[in-house]
XYZ file of C-alpha atoms in Angstrom:
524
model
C 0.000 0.000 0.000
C 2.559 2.443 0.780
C 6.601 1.895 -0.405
C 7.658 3.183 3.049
C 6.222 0.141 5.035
C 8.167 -2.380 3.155
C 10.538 -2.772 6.056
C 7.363 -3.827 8.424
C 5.333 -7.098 9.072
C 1.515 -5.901 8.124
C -0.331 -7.503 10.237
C -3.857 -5.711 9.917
C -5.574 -3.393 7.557
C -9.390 -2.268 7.877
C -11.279 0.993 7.953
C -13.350 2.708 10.630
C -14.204 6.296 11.839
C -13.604 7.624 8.103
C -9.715 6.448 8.658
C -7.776 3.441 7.526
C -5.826 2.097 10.554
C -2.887 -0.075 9.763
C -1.362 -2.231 12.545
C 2.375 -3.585 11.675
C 5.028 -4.286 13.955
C 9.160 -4.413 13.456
C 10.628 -7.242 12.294
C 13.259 -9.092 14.576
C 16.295 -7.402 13.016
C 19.473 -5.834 15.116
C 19.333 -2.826 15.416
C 22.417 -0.208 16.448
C 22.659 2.035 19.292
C 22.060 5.559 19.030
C 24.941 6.230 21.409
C 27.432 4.034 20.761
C 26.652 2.080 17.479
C 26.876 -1.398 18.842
C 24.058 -3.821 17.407
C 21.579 -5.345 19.503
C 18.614 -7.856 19.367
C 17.452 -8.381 22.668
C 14.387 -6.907 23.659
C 13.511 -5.121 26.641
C 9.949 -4.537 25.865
C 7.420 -3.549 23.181
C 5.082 -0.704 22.649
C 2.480 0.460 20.140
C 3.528 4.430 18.924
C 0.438 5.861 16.826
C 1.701 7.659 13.623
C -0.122 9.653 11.155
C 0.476 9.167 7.451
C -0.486 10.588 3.967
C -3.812 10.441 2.790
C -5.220 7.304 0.761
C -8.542 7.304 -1.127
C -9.801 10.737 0.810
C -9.204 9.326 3.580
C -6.502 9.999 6.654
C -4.102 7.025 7.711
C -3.181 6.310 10.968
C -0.658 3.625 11.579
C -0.245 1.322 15.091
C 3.588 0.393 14.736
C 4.558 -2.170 17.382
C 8.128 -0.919 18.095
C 10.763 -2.655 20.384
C 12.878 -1.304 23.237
C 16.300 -2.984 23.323
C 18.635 -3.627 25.880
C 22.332 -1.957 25.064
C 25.206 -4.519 26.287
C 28.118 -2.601 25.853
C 29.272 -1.402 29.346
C 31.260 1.489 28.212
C 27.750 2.822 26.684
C 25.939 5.078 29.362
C 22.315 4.160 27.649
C 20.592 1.012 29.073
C 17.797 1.194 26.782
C 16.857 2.438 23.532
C 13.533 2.467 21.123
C 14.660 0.892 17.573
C 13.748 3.428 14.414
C 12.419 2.186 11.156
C 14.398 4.486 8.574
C 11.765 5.880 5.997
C 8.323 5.543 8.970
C 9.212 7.156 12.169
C 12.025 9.702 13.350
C 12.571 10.297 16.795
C 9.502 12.604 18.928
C 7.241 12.933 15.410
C 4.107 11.470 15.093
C 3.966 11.892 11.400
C 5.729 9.794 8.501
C 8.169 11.446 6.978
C 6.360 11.379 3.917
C 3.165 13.356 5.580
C 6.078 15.783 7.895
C 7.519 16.690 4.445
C 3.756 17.639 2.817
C 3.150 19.716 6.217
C 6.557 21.613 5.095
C 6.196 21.958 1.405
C 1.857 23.513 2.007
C 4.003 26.003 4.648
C 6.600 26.841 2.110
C 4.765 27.356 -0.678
C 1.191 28.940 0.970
C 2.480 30.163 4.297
C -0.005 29.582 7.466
C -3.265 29.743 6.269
C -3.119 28.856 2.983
C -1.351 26.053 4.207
C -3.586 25.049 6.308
C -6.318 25.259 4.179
C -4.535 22.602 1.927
C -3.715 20.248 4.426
C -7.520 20.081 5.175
C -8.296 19.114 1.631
C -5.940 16.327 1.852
C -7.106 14.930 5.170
C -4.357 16.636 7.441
C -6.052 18.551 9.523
C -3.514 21.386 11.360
C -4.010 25.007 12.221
C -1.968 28.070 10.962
C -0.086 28.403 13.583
C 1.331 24.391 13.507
C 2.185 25.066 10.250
C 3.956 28.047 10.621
C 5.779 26.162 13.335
C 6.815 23.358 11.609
C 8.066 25.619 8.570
C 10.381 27.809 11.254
C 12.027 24.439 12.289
C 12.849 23.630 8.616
C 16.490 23.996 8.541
C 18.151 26.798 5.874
C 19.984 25.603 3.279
C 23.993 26.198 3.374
C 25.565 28.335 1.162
C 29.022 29.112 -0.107
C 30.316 32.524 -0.071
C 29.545 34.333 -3.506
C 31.848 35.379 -6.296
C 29.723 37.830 -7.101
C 27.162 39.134 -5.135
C 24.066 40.891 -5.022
C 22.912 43.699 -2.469
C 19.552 45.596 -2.957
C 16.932 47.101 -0.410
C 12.873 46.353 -0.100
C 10.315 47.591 1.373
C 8.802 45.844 4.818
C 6.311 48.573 5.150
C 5.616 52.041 5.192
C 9.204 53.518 5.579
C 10.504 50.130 7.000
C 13.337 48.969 4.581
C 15.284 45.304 4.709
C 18.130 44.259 2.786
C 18.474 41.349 0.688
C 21.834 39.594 -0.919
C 21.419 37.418 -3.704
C 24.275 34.837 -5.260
C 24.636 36.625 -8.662
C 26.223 33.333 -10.187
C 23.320 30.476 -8.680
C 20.702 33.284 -8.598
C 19.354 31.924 -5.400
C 18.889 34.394 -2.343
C 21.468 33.876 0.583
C 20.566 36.500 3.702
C 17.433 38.946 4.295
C 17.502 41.040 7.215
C 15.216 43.764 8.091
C 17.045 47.670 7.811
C 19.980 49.353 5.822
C 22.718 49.708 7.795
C 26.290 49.884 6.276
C 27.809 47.967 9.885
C 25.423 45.132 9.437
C 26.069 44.580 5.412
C 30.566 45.057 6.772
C 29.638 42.563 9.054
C 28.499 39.609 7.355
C 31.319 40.300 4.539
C 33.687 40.177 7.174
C 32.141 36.981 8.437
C 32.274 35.789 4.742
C 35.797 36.575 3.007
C 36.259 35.616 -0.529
C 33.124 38.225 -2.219
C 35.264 39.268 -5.198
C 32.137 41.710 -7.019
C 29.317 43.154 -5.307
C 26.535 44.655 -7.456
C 24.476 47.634 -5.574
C 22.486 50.463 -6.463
C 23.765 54.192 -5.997
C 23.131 53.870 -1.781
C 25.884 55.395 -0.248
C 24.903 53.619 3.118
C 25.809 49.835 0.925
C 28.998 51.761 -0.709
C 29.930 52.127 2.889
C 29.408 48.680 4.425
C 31.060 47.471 1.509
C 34.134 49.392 1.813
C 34.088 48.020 5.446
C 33.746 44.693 4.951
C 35.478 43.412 1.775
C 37.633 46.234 0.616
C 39.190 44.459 -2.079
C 35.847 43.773 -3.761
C 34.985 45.563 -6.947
C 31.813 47.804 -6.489
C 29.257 47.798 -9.262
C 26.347 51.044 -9.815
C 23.847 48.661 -11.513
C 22.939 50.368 -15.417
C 19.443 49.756 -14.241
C 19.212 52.008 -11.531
C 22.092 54.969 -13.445
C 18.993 55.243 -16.038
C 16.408 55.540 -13.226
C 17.898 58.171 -12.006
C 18.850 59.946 -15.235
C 15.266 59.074 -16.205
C 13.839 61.287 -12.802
C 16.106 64.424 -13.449
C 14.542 64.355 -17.482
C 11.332 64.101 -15.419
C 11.946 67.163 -13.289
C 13.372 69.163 -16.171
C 9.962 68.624 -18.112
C 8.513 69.330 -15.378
C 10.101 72.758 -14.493
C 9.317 73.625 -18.227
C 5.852 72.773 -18.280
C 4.941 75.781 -19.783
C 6.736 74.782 -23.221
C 4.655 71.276 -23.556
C 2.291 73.113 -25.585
C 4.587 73.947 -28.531
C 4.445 70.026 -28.626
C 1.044 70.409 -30.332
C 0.692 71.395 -34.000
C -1.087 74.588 -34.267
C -4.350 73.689 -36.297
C -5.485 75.567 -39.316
C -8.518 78.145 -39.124
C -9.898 77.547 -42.701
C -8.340 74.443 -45.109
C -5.537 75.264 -47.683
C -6.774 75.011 -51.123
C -6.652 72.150 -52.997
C -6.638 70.555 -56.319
C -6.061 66.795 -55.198
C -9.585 64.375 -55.485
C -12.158 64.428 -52.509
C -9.687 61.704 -50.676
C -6.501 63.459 -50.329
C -4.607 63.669 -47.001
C -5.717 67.419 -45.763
C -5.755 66.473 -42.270
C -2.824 65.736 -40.159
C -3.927 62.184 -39.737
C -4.602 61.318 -43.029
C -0.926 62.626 -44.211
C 0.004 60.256 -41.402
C -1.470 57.436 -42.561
C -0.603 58.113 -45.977
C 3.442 58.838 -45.344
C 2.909 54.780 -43.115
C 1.460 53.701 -46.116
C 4.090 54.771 -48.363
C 6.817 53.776 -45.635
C 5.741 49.856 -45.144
C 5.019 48.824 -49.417
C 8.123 50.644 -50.307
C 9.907 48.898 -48.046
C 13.587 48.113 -49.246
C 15.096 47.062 -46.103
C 16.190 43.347 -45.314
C 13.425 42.119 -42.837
C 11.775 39.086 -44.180
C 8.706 39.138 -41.982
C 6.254 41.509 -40.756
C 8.088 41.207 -36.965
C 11.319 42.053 -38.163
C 10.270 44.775 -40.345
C 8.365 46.473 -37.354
C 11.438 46.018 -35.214
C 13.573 47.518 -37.981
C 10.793 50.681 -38.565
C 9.767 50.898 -35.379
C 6.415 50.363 -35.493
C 3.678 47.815 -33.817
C 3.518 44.676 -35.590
C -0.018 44.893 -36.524
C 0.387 48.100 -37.488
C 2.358 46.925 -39.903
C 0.351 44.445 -40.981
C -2.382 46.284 -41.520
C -0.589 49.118 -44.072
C 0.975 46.024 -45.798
C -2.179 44.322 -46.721
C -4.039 47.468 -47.145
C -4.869 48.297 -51.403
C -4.363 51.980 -50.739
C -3.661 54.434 -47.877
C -7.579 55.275 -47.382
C -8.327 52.209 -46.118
C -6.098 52.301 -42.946
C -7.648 55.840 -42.036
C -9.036 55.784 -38.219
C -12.622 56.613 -39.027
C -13.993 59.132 -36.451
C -17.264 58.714 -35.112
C -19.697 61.590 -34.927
C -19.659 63.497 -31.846
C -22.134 62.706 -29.609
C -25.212 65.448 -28.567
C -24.743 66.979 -25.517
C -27.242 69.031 -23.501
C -25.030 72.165 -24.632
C -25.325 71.600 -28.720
C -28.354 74.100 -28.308
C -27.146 76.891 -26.794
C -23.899 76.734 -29.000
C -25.065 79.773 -31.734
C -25.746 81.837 -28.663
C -22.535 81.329 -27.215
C -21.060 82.249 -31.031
C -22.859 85.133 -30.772
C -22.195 86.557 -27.301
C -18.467 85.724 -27.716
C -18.618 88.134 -31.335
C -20.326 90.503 -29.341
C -17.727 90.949 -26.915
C -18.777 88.835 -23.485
C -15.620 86.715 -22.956
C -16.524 85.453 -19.363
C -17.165 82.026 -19.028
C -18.823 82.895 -15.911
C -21.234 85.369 -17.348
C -22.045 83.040 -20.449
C -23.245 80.561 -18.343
C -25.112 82.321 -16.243
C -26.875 83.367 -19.090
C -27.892 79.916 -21.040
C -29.116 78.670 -17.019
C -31.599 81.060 -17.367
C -32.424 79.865 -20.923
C -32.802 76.538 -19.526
C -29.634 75.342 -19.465
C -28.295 73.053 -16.507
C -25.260 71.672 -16.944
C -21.869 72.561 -15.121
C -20.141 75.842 -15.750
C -16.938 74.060 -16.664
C -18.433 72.309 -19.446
C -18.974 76.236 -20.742
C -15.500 77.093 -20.175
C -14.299 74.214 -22.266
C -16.725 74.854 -25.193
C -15.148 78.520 -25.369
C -11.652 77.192 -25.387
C -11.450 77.188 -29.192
C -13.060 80.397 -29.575
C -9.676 81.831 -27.743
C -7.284 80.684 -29.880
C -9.234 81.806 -32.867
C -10.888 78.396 -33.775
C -14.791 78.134 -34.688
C -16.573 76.939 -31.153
C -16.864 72.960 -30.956
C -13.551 72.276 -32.097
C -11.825 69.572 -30.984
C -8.731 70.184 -28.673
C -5.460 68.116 -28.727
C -4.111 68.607 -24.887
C -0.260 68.870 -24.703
C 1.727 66.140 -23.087
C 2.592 65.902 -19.391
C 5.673 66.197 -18.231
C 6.084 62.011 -17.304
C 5.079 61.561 -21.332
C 7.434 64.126 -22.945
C 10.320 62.364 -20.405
C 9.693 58.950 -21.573
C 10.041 60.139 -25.011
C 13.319 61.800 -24.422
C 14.505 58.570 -23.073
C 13.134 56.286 -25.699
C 15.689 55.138 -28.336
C 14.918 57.509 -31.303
C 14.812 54.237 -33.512
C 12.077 53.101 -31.524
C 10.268 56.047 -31.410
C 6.478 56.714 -32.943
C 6.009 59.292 -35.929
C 3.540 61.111 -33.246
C 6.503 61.429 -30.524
C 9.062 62.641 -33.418
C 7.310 65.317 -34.226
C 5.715 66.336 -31.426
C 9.721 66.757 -29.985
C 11.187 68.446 -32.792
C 8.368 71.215 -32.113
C 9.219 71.075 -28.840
C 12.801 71.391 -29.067
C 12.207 74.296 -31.608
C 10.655 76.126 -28.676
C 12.606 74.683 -25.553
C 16.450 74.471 -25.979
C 16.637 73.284 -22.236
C 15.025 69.905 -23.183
C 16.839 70.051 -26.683
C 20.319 70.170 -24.890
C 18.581 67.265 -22.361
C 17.745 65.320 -24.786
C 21.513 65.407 -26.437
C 22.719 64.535 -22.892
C 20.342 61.678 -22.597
C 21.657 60.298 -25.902
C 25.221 60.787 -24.926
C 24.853 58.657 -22.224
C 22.526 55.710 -24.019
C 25.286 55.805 -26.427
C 28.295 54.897 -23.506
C 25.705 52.286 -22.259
C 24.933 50.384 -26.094
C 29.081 50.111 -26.469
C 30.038 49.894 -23.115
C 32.370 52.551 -23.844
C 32.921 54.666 -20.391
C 35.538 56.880 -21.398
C 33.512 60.011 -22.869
C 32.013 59.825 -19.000
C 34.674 62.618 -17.552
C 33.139 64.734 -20.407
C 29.945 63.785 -20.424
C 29.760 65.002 -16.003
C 31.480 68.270 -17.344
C 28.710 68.989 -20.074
C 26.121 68.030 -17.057
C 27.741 70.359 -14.729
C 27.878 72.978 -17.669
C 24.186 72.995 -19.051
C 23.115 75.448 -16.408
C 20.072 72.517 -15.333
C 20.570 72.244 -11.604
C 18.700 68.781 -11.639
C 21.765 67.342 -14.391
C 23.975 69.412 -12.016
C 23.235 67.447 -9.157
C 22.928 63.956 -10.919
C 26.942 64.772 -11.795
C 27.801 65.793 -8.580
C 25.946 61.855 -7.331
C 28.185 60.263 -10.407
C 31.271 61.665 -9.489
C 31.551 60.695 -5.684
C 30.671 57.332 -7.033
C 32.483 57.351 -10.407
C 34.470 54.482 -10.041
C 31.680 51.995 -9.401
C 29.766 53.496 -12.293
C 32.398 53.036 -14.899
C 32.406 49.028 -13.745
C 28.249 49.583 -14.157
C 28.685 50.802 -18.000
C 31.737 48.447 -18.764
C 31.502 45.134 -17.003
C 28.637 42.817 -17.838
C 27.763 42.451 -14.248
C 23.917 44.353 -13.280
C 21.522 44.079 -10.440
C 18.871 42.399 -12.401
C 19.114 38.828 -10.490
C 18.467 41.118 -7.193
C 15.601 43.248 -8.740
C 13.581 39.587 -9.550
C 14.463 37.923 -6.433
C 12.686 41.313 -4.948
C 9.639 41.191 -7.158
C 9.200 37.264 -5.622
C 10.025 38.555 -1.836
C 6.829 41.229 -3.064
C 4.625 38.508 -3.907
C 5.366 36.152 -0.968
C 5.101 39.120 1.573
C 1.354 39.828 -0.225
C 0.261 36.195 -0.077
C 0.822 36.765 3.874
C -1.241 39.908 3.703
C 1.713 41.444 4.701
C 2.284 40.682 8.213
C 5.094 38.351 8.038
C 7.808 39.030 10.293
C 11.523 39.146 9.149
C 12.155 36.088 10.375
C 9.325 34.170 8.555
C 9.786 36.362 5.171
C 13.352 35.197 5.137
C 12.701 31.432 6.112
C 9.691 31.508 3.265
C 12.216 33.208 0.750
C 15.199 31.156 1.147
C 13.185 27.611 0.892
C 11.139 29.150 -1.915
C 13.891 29.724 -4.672
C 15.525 26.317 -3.719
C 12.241 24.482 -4.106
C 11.557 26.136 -7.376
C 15.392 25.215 -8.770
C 14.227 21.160 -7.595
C 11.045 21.093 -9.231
C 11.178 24.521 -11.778
């Protein structure tokens, strides 16, 4: 019935109470001392010790093994007595098989305490959260040898509650999690662990500290990952701080249409031309893509995008159709607001007012937004294209131009026409793109001069960071080694803090972590 019973005598097997009780006993074998080692077969006693096992047919096991207690003859041994052990069924003090004891583990390890617990019910093992929790504490940590390279990167407990993890960069498993970031903690365990010969990190000065402590002789690494970030926020702030040039990033929009002697279908919008120059772009293609992925990679364009100017007859077809507006409660006060605004009344306040007491009763900033056009010169009604925000026209700026849309292009070349602050960011950006694509850090004395130099206090500062840290930054752009084993052993310390609603304890986090990635490279 069950492999692990093959070294007992069965004597019995029936069912009752919703159980199946199984009754063997030990076989007449010698067995060794515990103490001492010395074999012995004669028997002091026998007693029955109840054991629970896994599950068969829906059902819960429970086994009545009739164990002996043997006498020890050596007289140098200080042990009179000892119970014998059937290796693979009982292990001394548990009342489980080792089979069941190593289910009880695995439901804590991989669903924590209630989840755990909730499993073990469905499979006839009935145990509360808090004996599974208990059981996965006792579960001893795995050893590990001291990293070649190694990983160090913070987390987030809670609130403003940060712990440190350090990952093996080479096995990619996670070695150590303590809660807080403090440099003497981080010196301390590389002291108690000689032989780290890389350590990956991101630009904390409190890890560049404990690592000069600790393992001096290891080269520091400023992870390419987290230089961008950073780069990436002061673009942000510089958009941000110029907010008032977004604007320019929108094409002004013609009062009346330009005339025309092209049929009723040419492109005399901007989004016809656009779908008309894509059109031309994809069936003249002369590059050396061979399928509609590679030619979208090599355009930079969405693949069905693509797809759909490449099977398309003619450039009309792939034109977004746009549907009619839909009525609002305002459409019939519209002509009076024409009027009124040629008349002179320019206060949305006033205007609306006015249509209330016609019967209107909608919200006053519906009113201001209808007038928008009308102050820029544009019959009322039109439709309004609002500039970027400042997170938008950053992402742009840090986007590959290659892999740029036609709508971001232009939108930036207006916007550098009118902004030379983000126009001499955006040169900086690429500068530094460029040292990261050929792993080239020598233009990087330059490149902190032209930052110092552009008169942006946010790039000012970001140089100022670089330099204090310069030498771990040129390993960052030139070495292969990166932070991105650490950054995905964090997203999985995330998810296993959530599936414990996140009130695990440091303790418990790190036990579940540790056990987690090993039981994932057994059975990936």
């Amino acid at each position: 019935m069950s492999p692990h019973l093959h070294a007992v005598q069965v004597e019995r097997v029936w069912s009752a109470g919703g159980a199946v009780h199984v009754t063997p006993r030990t076989s007449e074998l010698m067995v060794p001392c515990p103490d001492c080692g010395r074999e012995s077969a004669r028997v002091h006693s026998r007693y029955t010790r109840t054991l629970a096992d896994a599950a068969v047919g829906g059902r819960p096991v429970l086994i009545g093994l009739s164990v002996r207690r043997l006498f020890c003859d050596s007289a140098d041994c200080g042990r009179r007595t000892f119970a014998e052990q059937v290796e693979g069924l009982t292990v001394r003090y548990q009342r489980r098989s080792p089979l069941l004891q190593h289910l009880v583990e695995m439901a804590g390890v991989l669903l924590a305490g209630r989840g755990g617990a909730r499993l073990l019910n469905i499979l006839k093992t009935p145990l509360s959260r808090t004996t599974v929790l208990f059981h996965l504490m006792r579960m001893g940590l795995p050893s590990a040898a001291t990293p070649r390279v190694l990983g160090v990167d913070d987390f987030a407990l809670y609130a403003d509650v940060y712990g440190t993890l350090l990952v093996d960069a080479d096995t990619r498993l996670p070695i150590e999690l303590w809660a807080g970031r403090d440099a003497e903690q981080l010196a301390a365990w590389l002291r108690a662990h000689p032989g780290v010969e890389v350590v990956t990190r991101d630009g904390s000065l409190v890890y560049r500290q404990g690592i000069a402590d600790g393992a001096p002789d290891a080269v520091q690494v400023s992870d390419r990952f987290h230089l961008w970030q950073g780069l990436s926020k002061r673009v942000s702030d510089i958009a941000a701080a110029h907010r008032g040039c977004l604007a320019t990033a929108v094409p002004e929009r013609e009062t009346t249409p330009p005339p025309s002697h092209e049929p009723r279908d040419a492109a005399d919008t901007r989004a016809r031309r656009h779908a008309k120059r894509l059109f031309e772009t994809v069936q003249g293609y002369t590059g050396t893509a061979s399928s509609l992925s590679a030619m979208a990679r090599e355009l930079g364009l969405n693949r069905r995008t693509v797809a759909k100017y490449a099977r398309a007859d003619s450039w009309q077809e792939c034109v977004r159709r746009t549907p009619p507006s839909r009525s609002t409660t305002l459409d019939p006060y519209l002509e009076y607001l024409q009027q009124r605004w040629e008349e002179g009344e320019h206060t949305a306040t006033v205007l609306h007012q006015e249509i209330a007491a016609k019967g209107y009763g909608g919200h006053y900033q519906r009113v201001k937004m209808a007038i928008a056009p009308l102050r820029r010169g544009l019959p009322i009604g039109t439709p309004r294209e609002r500039p970027p925000s400042p997170r938008q026209v950053a992402r742009w700026i840090t986007t590959a131009p290659a892999r740029r849309g036609l709508h971001a292009t232009e939108s930036l070349s207006r916007l550098f026409e009118h902004c030379p602050e983000l126009s001499r960011t955006h040169d900086l950006v690429r500068q530094f793109a460029a040292m990261l694509d050929t792993r080239d850090a020598s233009p990087l004395p330059t490149w902190l001069d032209q930052l110092t130099a552009s008169g942006l206090s946010a790039l000012a500062s970001l140089a100022n960071s670089i330099r204090e840290d310069q030498p771990a930054v040129v390993q960052g752009i030139t070495t292969p080694f990166n932070s991105g084993v650490n950054e995905g052993r964090i997203t999985d310390l995330k998810l296993q803090k959530r599936i414990m609603a996140g009130r695990a304890g440091v303790p418990l986090l790190r036990q579940r972590v540790i056990l987690m990635a090993h039981l994932r490279r057994r059975f990936p």
